[in-house]
Structures are given as structure tokens and as C-alpha cells.
Amino acid sequence: MRKGFPKDFLWGGATAASQVEGGFDRGGKGLDTQDCRPNNAHLSRTERNLKINKQMTTEKFQKAIACRDKGDYPFRWGAEQYSHYKEDIALFAEMGMKLYRLSISWARIFPNGDEETPNEEGLQYYRDVFAECKKYGMKILVTMLHYAVPVHLVTEYGGWKNRKMIDFFCRYAETLFANFGDVVDYWLPFNEINAGKFNPYNGVALLKDQEEHYEEAIQQALHHQFIANARTVKLAHEMLPGSKVGCMIARFCHYPATCHPEDVMQQIHDEQYSNWYFTDVMVRGYYPEYMDRYFENKNIHIRMEDGDTELLKQYTVDFVSFSYYFTQVSTTDSAWEKTDGNLIVAAKNPYLQASEWGWQKDAMGLRITLNQVYDRYHIPIFIAENGLGAVDQVEEDGSIHDPYRIEYLRDHIKAMRDAVEDGVDLFGYTPWGIIDLVSCGSIEMSKRYGVIYVDCDDFGNGTFKRSKKDSFYWYQRCIRTNGEELE
Ligand code: BG6
């Protein structure tokens, strides 16, 4: 039996360009889909209602494109890492981080997305960021697309439902491999590829009010992402022999709400449609049989081209990764009490406590998930995101006491260790928002995940000064002892 974490376990931290970088109009960057998501910070949290923020309409989108300053678009300032990256990476190194998961902004490299040649200033920015990581001996995991698509690809081509997106993405991928292949250690073509289903604007850059058959457009767009993923794996393996490319989903672990067979069947379907479908295509290399019935019931017809099936089969991923925040239950009872989740509304589990945002905390669910994923695929697993969004209080002396965050991380790390001892091949962990950044779902700064605090409010006011929370020192000790000292 294995004991504890492997000695080369990759303890790290994760961020995404749109949520942390800011500098939306610097270095020749083009506008992207995340730069266009507004937040009215004057409203109370209840008033803001996540749904309002989540829905993008053509009107809102056009208004955002016309606005050339920061306006009320928090992703345009993020945590200003664009001008603080040296300081941030030095703090990561001080904490002992072995790996930094960050995303590259597509619109920094190709401002419109369909150019022939990349923007040199954008490439140079990431060269500098990576050099800084390497200076401290930190490994790098790059997410190539974390929701932020150049807006031109939406206005001109309609987003991922257009097959041309595959070529644009592959040109981008090839550019990244050619420029950063020698420094980047792991690649994820898509963040949470199942977002296409649970948040089509973020995931596949679709505007609902422009679609006649929304569900079909989503599935067509997802097919294009699956093909882009396979072609990216092919490119990576050809250009960078030995390179590691993974897939990533937002993992929605479901339990049957009761032992009623109807609920159990519902749980199987929920797991298939929200989780397994995506990883099955990218790990096993083909569309799973259970999706035939799903497509037929919804009158969905996916257009495929010659060679697609072979590409999917031949170019599967080297590892599987996911974000994990909460769990939910599956029920056929439509009156079952609801709660919030990661860009979704989830059915409530009476045995779990929830965060201030209604996300149900469930460390055991992580162990369950790790076992399920490993049983199914038997390839290495990486936890790309996990963490607790909470409001932090800065004390008069500048200290920030966040025992709730430490507790959440501790419980989940213990569950990971149990899973490793169950035999799961888990090789890394990057807690989300290792430094405070703008929340993706609720587009606010006050929902903080970081062990590093950033002085900035929901309006973008603040010094952007970085400071260490109690959890910083706690995670530092966790890393130093390879997950042994967690109290
Ligand atoms: C994941 C995303 O869905 O969850 C991140 O990949 C996001 O971008 C994270 O920030 C946490 O969600 P939220 O809505 O609390 O920011």
C-alpha cells in the first residue's frame, strides 16, 4: 500500500489570465469575451443575482465592445498581475510552490484570433513570466483557453459553432508550442471543456439569443473543441516529443438523493451528461454510446467531417484533470431544495454545509471522485482547481486570519491523501485563485480564494498591494512537509 503523497508531488496554485492579469488594453492585447462581462458593484449580492451576471445577450455584448475603457468590467483590471507578476511569482516561490498553473490570454497572442502572425509583445510578456517561474525552479502548467475568446471570433465567426475556430485555435497552439515548448511542462488546451454545456458563453462563445436550436449549436461547438483538442495533442506530440497534454472538466460529483431506483438512474444520467461524456471523448477517444439517446431525445444532429472519428481515436490525452469545489444530489423530484454551485444551480444535500455562496463543501466527495475517475481511465490525474471562495477581513495590523480556508484545504488534502493511499495515481494539486482574483461566476473581487490577499474592491479601487493570509503560512508548511503537516 502507498503511504502519503509521492515525493515529487506537484504542489502548486492556479489562476486564469482574464481573472488575474488586468492590462486588458496593454501590450497590444485584443478585447476578449471575458472583458465583456459587466458587474454592477453598486447592487447588493442578492440583487446582483448570479443569473443576471451569467446571461450574456447580444445587446450587452455589443455595448461592452463599444466601451473602450475599464467601465464596470472587472476582468479588465483583474488583480493587475500584468504589472505585478514578478512580485506574485516571488511569493509563490517563497511558499515553496513546485508548479504554477496559469492560462495564456489568446487575445494577447492573436488580438483578433484569426491573424496569420502573432503579436510579439504578447509573446514577450509570457516569455518574461515563464523566465521568472524558471528562475525559482517552478514547473509550469499552461491552460491555453480559459474562457477568454477574442471578441472578433464571435462577431465575425459566431464562436465555436463555426468549424473555422479549429484552425484558428490550432495556429495559436502551434505558436505556443514553438515559443514556449522548451519551458512549459504541461498543457491543457481547454479549461473546463464541459462549460460549453453549463455556461455556453464562457465555454463555447455562443450568444443564446442568436441561436435557433441552442442545444444543437452547443453540441456542434463542443465537437469542434473535441477536434481542436485532438489536433492539439497531435501537434504537441509531433512538435514536442514527450510533452504532456491533459484534458480538464469541472467535475460535478452527484449522489442519488435517495435509494429510490429512479434517483439512482438519474444520478447515472447526470454523471454521464455533465462529466463522463467529456472525459470519455478525450481519454477513450470516441463518443460514448449513451450520448446517442441524449442527442436523439433532443433532436441534435452533429455534423462531422471525414477523419474526425479517427482523430479523436488516435490523439487522446496523456492525463486527466478537473476542478473540484462541491457536490450535489440527483433527484427526479423537481421540488427538491436547491442551492448554488459553480455556474449552476444544484440540488441540495442535507448532510453538507455550504459556503457563503451556497457551494456545498464535501471533502469526501473528492476522494470519491478521484477513485471513480481513476477506476474508469487508469491514467495520471491532476487536480487543476479546488478552494473556498470567502469574504476576508483585514485586521488593523494588516493580518488576515482565514481559518475557514485552511479548514477547507486541509480537509480536501486529507481526502487526496486517502485517495492516493487507495491507489489513485494523483500527481499534482493547484488550489484555485492562489492569489485573490476576480470571481468568474459572480464577477466580484470580494469572493476571495487566495492565500495571498490583493487590496482591491469590487469597483476596482485599491492599491493592489499583495499580503500574506494565515493560509499562506499554512500552505507553505503543507508543501514543505509534502502534505504531512496539515494542522
Ligand atoms: C472554475 C473556473 O469554474 O471555478 C474558474 O475555472 C473560477 O475560472 C472557479 O474562478 C471558481 O468559480 P467562481 O465563480 O467562484 O470564481
XYZ file of C-alpha atoms and ligand atoms in Angstrom:
503
model
C 0.000 0.000 0.000
C 1.194 3.514 -0.849
C 1.808 5.840 2.105
C 1.338 9.571 1.765
C 1.950 11.700 -1.301
C 4.598 10.718 -3.862
C 7.860 12.553 -3.128
C 7.754 14.512 -6.388
C 4.112 15.553 -5.913
C 3.401 18.859 -7.656
C 2.049 21.286 -5.061
C 1.045 24.459 -6.823
C -1.509 27.155 -7.365
C -3.795 28.157 -10.237
C -5.014 31.348 -11.886
C -6.536 32.388 -15.210
C -5.368 35.284 -17.364
C -8.731 37.044 -17.575
C -9.297 36.931 -13.823
C -5.818 37.882 -12.616
C -3.906 39.797 -15.287
C -5.787 43.014 -15.971
C -3.925 45.129 -18.519
C -6.785 44.473 -20.924
C -5.590 47.173 -23.339
C -1.838 46.847 -22.822
C 0.812 45.115 -24.896
C -1.370 45.043 -27.996
C -3.982 42.752 -26.429
C -7.330 42.462 -28.187
C -10.651 42.516 -26.384
C -11.953 39.097 -25.324
C -15.232 37.603 -24.206
C -14.413 37.874 -20.502
C -13.523 41.574 -20.854
C -17.168 41.999 -21.873
C -18.856 40.625 -18.741
C -20.127 43.530 -16.617
C -20.773 43.733 -12.912
C -22.805 46.380 -11.162
C -20.980 46.546 -7.833
C -23.478 49.094 -6.503
C -26.093 46.369 -6.102
C -26.156 44.038 -3.124
C -25.072 40.469 -3.650
C -28.654 39.225 -3.601
C -29.714 41.871 -6.068
C -26.892 41.039 -8.378
C -28.286 37.541 -8.631
C -25.722 35.312 -10.280
C -28.100 34.601 -13.122
C -28.092 38.236 -14.241
C -24.337 38.199 -14.474
C -24.259 34.828 -16.134
C -26.523 35.582 -19.068
C -24.840 37.351 -21.958
C -27.046 38.891 -24.622
C -26.126 40.384 -27.980
C -27.099 43.820 -26.703
C -24.882 43.553 -23.609
C -22.070 42.180 -25.717
C -22.206 44.992 -28.279
C -22.328 47.593 -25.522
C -19.235 46.070 -23.935
C -17.320 46.037 -27.217
C -18.136 49.717 -27.728
C -16.750 50.576 -24.274
C -13.022 51.056 -24.648
C -12.158 51.916 -21.050
C -12.418 49.785 -17.901
C -16.058 50.710 -17.284
C -17.778 48.259 -14.966
C -15.953 45.298 -16.484
C -13.882 43.762 -13.633
C -11.962 41.360 -15.871
C -10.346 44.408 -17.434
C -8.387 45.021 -14.221
C -8.379 41.587 -12.539
C -5.661 41.601 -9.876
C -3.302 43.616 -12.117
C -0.861 40.742 -12.357
C 0.231 42.160 -15.707
C 2.312 44.681 -13.788
C 2.826 42.617 -10.596
C 3.875 39.249 -11.981
C 7.427 39.335 -10.586
C 6.157 40.003 -7.097
C 3.479 37.319 -7.419
C 5.869 34.658 -8.622
C 8.360 35.566 -5.871
C 5.573 34.997 -3.324
C 4.683 31.659 -4.943
C 8.334 30.663 -4.702
C 8.527 31.761 -1.074
C 5.585 29.488 -0.367
C 7.532 26.633 -1.970
C 5.195 26.135 -4.929
C 6.534 23.480 -7.273
C 4.248 24.405 -10.156
C 2.207 27.356 -11.333
C -0.912 26.754 -13.399
C -1.758 29.841 -15.404
C -3.586 30.498 -18.617
C -2.352 32.365 -21.649
C -4.664 35.020 -22.996
C -5.416 34.116 -26.621
C -6.134 37.777 -27.382
C -2.646 38.794 -26.193
C -1.095 36.453 -28.731
C -3.633 36.903 -31.536
C -5.644 40.062 -30.722
C -8.360 39.191 -33.242
C -7.803 35.464 -33.210
C -7.628 34.993 -36.975
C -4.345 36.731 -37.808
C -1.536 34.905 -39.609
C 1.193 36.203 -37.313
C 1.237 36.594 -33.545
C 1.609 39.756 -31.508
C 5.271 39.831 -30.448
C 4.569 41.925 -27.344
C 2.147 39.317 -26.082
C 4.663 36.526 -26.618
C 7.330 38.541 -24.825
C 5.075 39.049 -21.806
C 4.706 35.304 -21.283
C 8.386 34.699 -22.029
C 9.133 37.034 -19.130
C 6.557 35.392 -16.854
C 7.928 31.925 -17.586
C 11.530 33.049 -17.120
C 10.550 34.284 -13.687
C 8.996 30.899 -12.801
C 12.063 29.063 -14.043
C 14.336 31.354 -12.027
C 12.800 29.725 -8.938
C 12.776 26.245 -10.421
C 8.985 26.193 -10.678
C 7.273 23.973 -13.227
C 4.606 25.454 -15.461
C 1.198 24.184 -16.499
C -0.440 26.272 -19.196
C -4.155 26.386 -19.897
C -4.428 27.529 -23.484
C -8.037 28.643 -23.339
C -9.608 29.602 -20.032
C -12.895 31.041 -21.308
C -11.451 34.210 -22.900
C -12.002 34.150 -26.673
C -11.027 37.183 -28.824
C -14.318 39.022 -29.467
C -13.623 39.243 -33.190
C -14.022 35.455 -33.383
C -17.531 35.872 -32.024
C -18.640 38.879 -34.057
C -17.104 37.587 -37.282
C -17.454 33.811 -36.994
C -20.071 33.164 -34.296
C -17.725 31.449 -31.836
C -17.052 27.722 -31.572
C -20.097 26.604 -33.552
C -18.041 27.611 -36.595
C -15.602 24.909 -37.694
C -13.034 27.539 -38.689
C -12.355 28.002 -34.979
C -10.440 24.717 -35.010
C -7.847 26.122 -37.407
C -7.544 29.401 -35.519
C -7.052 27.544 -32.269
C -4.503 25.171 -33.791
C -2.488 28.088 -35.177
C -2.493 29.561 -31.675
C -1.470 26.190 -30.199
C 1.338 25.811 -32.706
C 2.584 29.304 -31.867
C 2.622 28.480 -28.159
C 4.454 25.205 -28.727
C 7.029 26.892 -30.979
C 7.668 29.698 -28.500
C 7.237 28.067 -25.114
C 7.670 24.358 -25.755
C 11.026 24.393 -24.005
C 9.747 25.944 -20.760
C 6.181 24.740 -20.295
C 5.901 21.353 -18.600
C 2.198 20.517 -19.004
C -0.527 21.733 -21.338
C -4.302 21.914 -21.008
C -5.925 23.018 -24.279
C -9.274 23.803 -22.622
C -10.312 24.833 -19.150
C -13.468 23.001 -18.048
C -14.477 21.888 -21.526
C -17.910 20.914 -20.147
C -18.570 24.642 -19.606
C -19.898 24.559 -23.169
C -22.868 22.797 -21.628
C -23.304 24.616 -18.310
C -22.222 28.078 -19.466
C -22.169 28.302 -23.280
C -21.000 31.923 -23.402
C -17.894 31.154 -21.352
C -17.359 27.710 -22.757
C -18.030 27.951 -26.484
C -18.596 31.706 -27.006
C -22.252 31.418 -28.019
C -24.893 34.093 -27.570
C -28.171 32.379 -26.794
C -30.353 34.988 -28.472
C -28.594 34.311 -31.784
C -29.331 30.592 -31.852
C -32.356 28.842 -33.317
C -31.511 25.448 -31.898
C -29.360 26.385 -28.931
C -28.654 22.842 -27.691
C -27.583 21.711 -31.142
C -25.299 24.725 -31.579
C -23.713 23.918 -28.211
C -23.047 20.308 -29.162
C -21.692 21.297 -32.570
C -19.377 23.785 -30.879
C -18.264 21.124 -28.420
C -17.498 18.780 -31.291
C -15.231 21.456 -32.729
C -13.492 21.775 -29.372
C -13.018 17.999 -29.179
C -11.421 18.039 -32.635
C -9.294 21.057 -31.725
C -8.222 19.176 -28.613
C -7.221 16.077 -30.594
C -5.334 18.157 -33.159
C -3.558 19.991 -30.344
C -2.476 16.686 -28.810
C -1.192 15.633 -32.242
C 0.697 18.900 -32.692
C 2.221 18.713 -29.221
C 3.374 15.141 -29.611
C 4.867 15.881 -33.043
C 6.498 19.220 -32.198
C 7.473 18.432 -28.621
C 8.126 14.713 -28.214
C 7.440 13.618 -24.648
C 5.216 16.594 -23.887
C 2.181 16.046 -21.682
C -1.258 17.264 -22.698
C -4.269 16.833 -20.450
C -7.995 17.365 -20.568
C -9.953 19.231 -17.940
C -13.570 19.370 -16.825
C -15.482 20.992 -13.980
C -16.188 17.832 -12.067
C -19.782 17.717 -10.826
C -19.948 14.777 -8.455
C -23.555 13.600 -7.970
C -25.057 11.332 -5.329
C -28.531 9.820 -5.687
C -30.791 11.889 -3.404
C -32.412 8.686 -2.135
C -32.029 4.969 -2.791
C -35.125 5.066 -4.972
C -34.097 3.402 -8.267
C -35.379 6.448 -10.174
C -32.914 8.658 -8.319
C -30.107 6.190 -8.909
C -30.811 6.178 -12.645
C -30.995 9.968 -12.582
C -27.589 10.061 -10.920
C -26.129 7.863 -13.659
C -27.503 10.187 -16.321
C -26.329 13.326 -14.534
C -22.828 11.910 -14.244
C -22.825 10.876 -17.897
C -24.125 14.122 -19.348
C -22.197 16.530 -17.176
C -18.912 14.673 -16.595
C -18.186 11.373 -18.316
C -19.238 12.402 -21.822
C -16.414 14.928 -21.968
C -13.632 12.859 -20.484
C -14.781 9.731 -22.342
C -14.320 11.503 -25.693
C -10.887 12.874 -24.816
C -9.491 9.938 -22.822
C -11.129 6.950 -24.539
C -11.227 8.651 -27.923
C -14.820 8.199 -29.013
C -18.356 9.445 -28.410
C -19.868 7.213 -25.709
C -22.930 5.143 -26.690
C -25.143 6.761 -24.026
C -24.958 10.077 -25.879
C -26.836 8.653 -28.894
C -30.042 8.557 -26.893
C -29.377 12.029 -25.442
C -28.879 13.512 -28.918
C -31.940 11.749 -30.305
C -34.182 12.915 -27.471
C -33.108 16.483 -28.041
C -33.139 16.291 -31.823
C -29.450 17.119 -32.028
C -27.501 16.273 -35.177
C -23.777 16.886 -35.046
C -22.043 17.493 -38.371
C -18.783 15.597 -38.528
C -16.214 15.530 -41.307
C -14.255 12.621 -42.702
C -11.365 11.866 -40.456
C -12.925 13.268 -37.252
C -13.564 9.867 -35.709
C -10.005 8.747 -36.437
C -8.528 11.959 -34.990
C -10.453 11.525 -31.757
C -9.399 7.895 -31.519
C -5.747 8.469 -32.278
C -4.963 11.602 -30.279
C -6.174 11.072 -26.758
C -4.791 12.931 -23.742
C -1.881 11.965 -21.504
C -3.560 12.841 -18.223
C -6.951 13.857 -16.908
C -7.637 16.845 -14.700
C -10.609 18.599 -13.174
C -11.756 21.381 -10.925
C -13.492 20.258 -7.773
C -15.405 22.554 -5.438
C -18.596 20.907 -4.227
C -21.033 18.039 -4.751
C -24.755 17.822 -5.334
C -27.525 15.263 -5.411
C -29.526 13.784 -8.276
C -33.260 13.554 -7.927
C -36.379 13.186 -10.031
C -38.237 15.364 -7.513
C -38.451 18.815 -9.087
C -39.436 20.363 -5.746
C -36.183 19.242 -4.083
C -34.452 22.159 -2.364
C -31.820 23.928 -4.491
C -28.532 25.659 -3.797
C -25.878 27.368 -5.903
C -22.847 25.781 -7.450
C -20.118 26.607 -9.894
C -22.118 28.474 -12.584
C -25.003 26.079 -11.983
C -27.938 25.568 -9.664
C -27.550 22.327 -7.733
C -29.848 20.100 -5.706
C -29.098 20.328 -2.006
C -27.563 17.617 0.153
C -28.889 17.782 3.744
C -25.664 16.270 5.101
C -23.367 19.022 3.850
C -22.531 22.564 4.921
C -22.329 25.205 2.214
C -20.034 28.189 1.652
C -21.378 31.756 1.794
C -22.147 31.338 -1.904
C -24.127 28.145 -1.360
C -21.490 25.745 -2.705
C -21.721 22.522 -0.680
C -18.390 21.599 0.888
C -17.576 17.916 0.584
C -14.022 16.677 1.050
C -15.056 13.020 0.954
C -16.580 13.734 -2.456
C -13.092 14.500 -3.713
C -11.835 11.095 -2.603
C -14.884 9.513 -4.241
C -14.282 11.449 -7.450
C -10.595 10.561 -7.592
C -11.419 6.888 -7.150
C -14.138 6.991 -9.803
C -12.002 8.792 -12.369
C -9.014 6.537 -11.804
C -11.101 3.363 -11.907
C -12.509 4.416 -15.250
C -9.374 5.564 -17.066
C -6.263 4.418 -15.257
C -4.193 7.370 -16.385
C -2.499 10.004 -14.162
C -4.777 12.577 -12.545
C -4.165 16.231 -11.725
C -6.460 18.408 -9.591
C -6.391 21.668 -11.510
C -8.663 23.677 -9.188
C -10.066 23.449 -5.683
C -10.678 26.036 -2.997
C -13.082 28.113 -0.966
C -14.445 31.477 -2.036
C -14.972 33.617 1.082
C -15.029 37.193 2.322
C -11.797 38.041 4.165
C -11.308 40.642 6.844
C -8.092 42.672 7.018
C -7.188 43.434 10.636
C -5.793 46.775 11.757
C -2.260 45.404 11.781
C -2.741 44.128 8.234
C -3.034 40.460 9.155
C -5.734 38.258 7.611
C -6.999 35.305 9.596
C -8.721 32.771 7.380
C -9.213 29.560 9.390
C -12.224 28.658 7.190
C -9.956 28.470 4.122
C -7.319 26.459 5.964
C -10.001 24.049 7.138
C -11.374 23.613 3.612
C -7.936 22.998 2.100
C -6.874 20.711 4.944
C -9.959 18.523 4.597
C -9.536 18.239 0.853
C -5.824 17.494 1.051
C -6.531 14.751 3.593
C -9.087 13.322 1.175
C -6.486 13.452 -1.610
C -4.020 11.602 0.580
C -6.638 8.955 1.265
C -7.256 8.619 -2.459
C -3.529 8.238 -3.104
C -3.487 5.515 -0.468
C -6.484 3.944 -2.222
C -4.100 3.566 -5.171
C -5.038 6.600 -7.280
C -2.207 7.967 -9.438
C -2.535 11.638 -8.463
C 0.466 13.768 -9.420
C -0.436 17.363 -8.639
C -2.734 19.855 -6.976
C -3.219 23.529 -7.799
C -5.619 25.284 -5.395
C -7.691 27.828 -7.249
C -7.084 31.505 -7.117
C -3.923 31.016 -5.120
C -3.795 34.791 -5.210
C -7.065 36.749 -4.970
C -8.633 37.426 -8.344
C -11.978 38.349 -9.865
C -14.552 35.592 -9.435
C -15.595 34.004 -12.686
C -19.191 33.303 -11.703
C -20.082 36.385 -9.735
C -17.564 38.795 -11.312
C -16.524 40.284 -7.984
C -13.312 40.606 -6.016
C -14.882 40.107 -2.626
C -15.318 36.381 -3.271
C -11.714 35.546 -2.477
C -9.911 32.244 -2.862
C -6.309 33.299 -2.377
C -3.758 32.535 0.279
C -2.328 35.850 -0.935
C -4.537 38.884 -0.461
C -4.857 41.636 -3.084
C -6.002 45.049 -1.936
C -8.775 45.818 -4.416
C -12.547 46.057 -4.078
C -15.420 45.159 -6.383
C -15.191 48.543 -8.105
C -11.516 48.071 -8.914
C -10.440 50.570 -6.250
C -7.378 49.789 -4.167
C -3.609 49.717 -4.121
C -3.359 46.157 -5.487
C -0.789 45.568 -2.770
C -0.208 41.885 -2.008
C -0.159 40.481 1.544
C 0.001 37.033 3.104
C -3.007 35.482 4.801
C -2.657 32.890 7.587
C -3.366 30.276 4.922
C -0.170 31.331 3.118
C 1.963 30.108 6.005
C -0.206 27.039 6.446
C 0.130 26.020 2.773
C 3.854 26.741 2.910
C 4.198 24.181 5.730
C 1.972 21.718 3.901
C 4.252 21.903 0.864
C 7.437 21.723 2.925
C 6.255 18.540 4.631
C 4.777 17.077 1.417
C 1.257 17.143 2.821
C 2.173 15.564 6.168
C 1.743 18.573 8.481
C -1.743 19.867 7.995
C -2.793 21.053 11.439
C -13.943 27.369 -12.203
C -13.252 28.259 -13.188
O -15.165 27.096 -12.771
O -14.269 27.864 -10.937
C -12.581 29.469 -12.580
O -12.344 27.531 -13.970
C -13.446 30.015 -11.470
O -12.355 30.378 -13.612
C -13.571 28.966 -10.404
O -12.991 31.220 -10.946
C -14.321 29.417 -9.162
O -15.546 29.955 -9.521
P -16.015 31.387 -9.049
O -17.288 31.610 -9.749
O -16.182 31.329 -7.582
O -14.941 32.316 -9.449
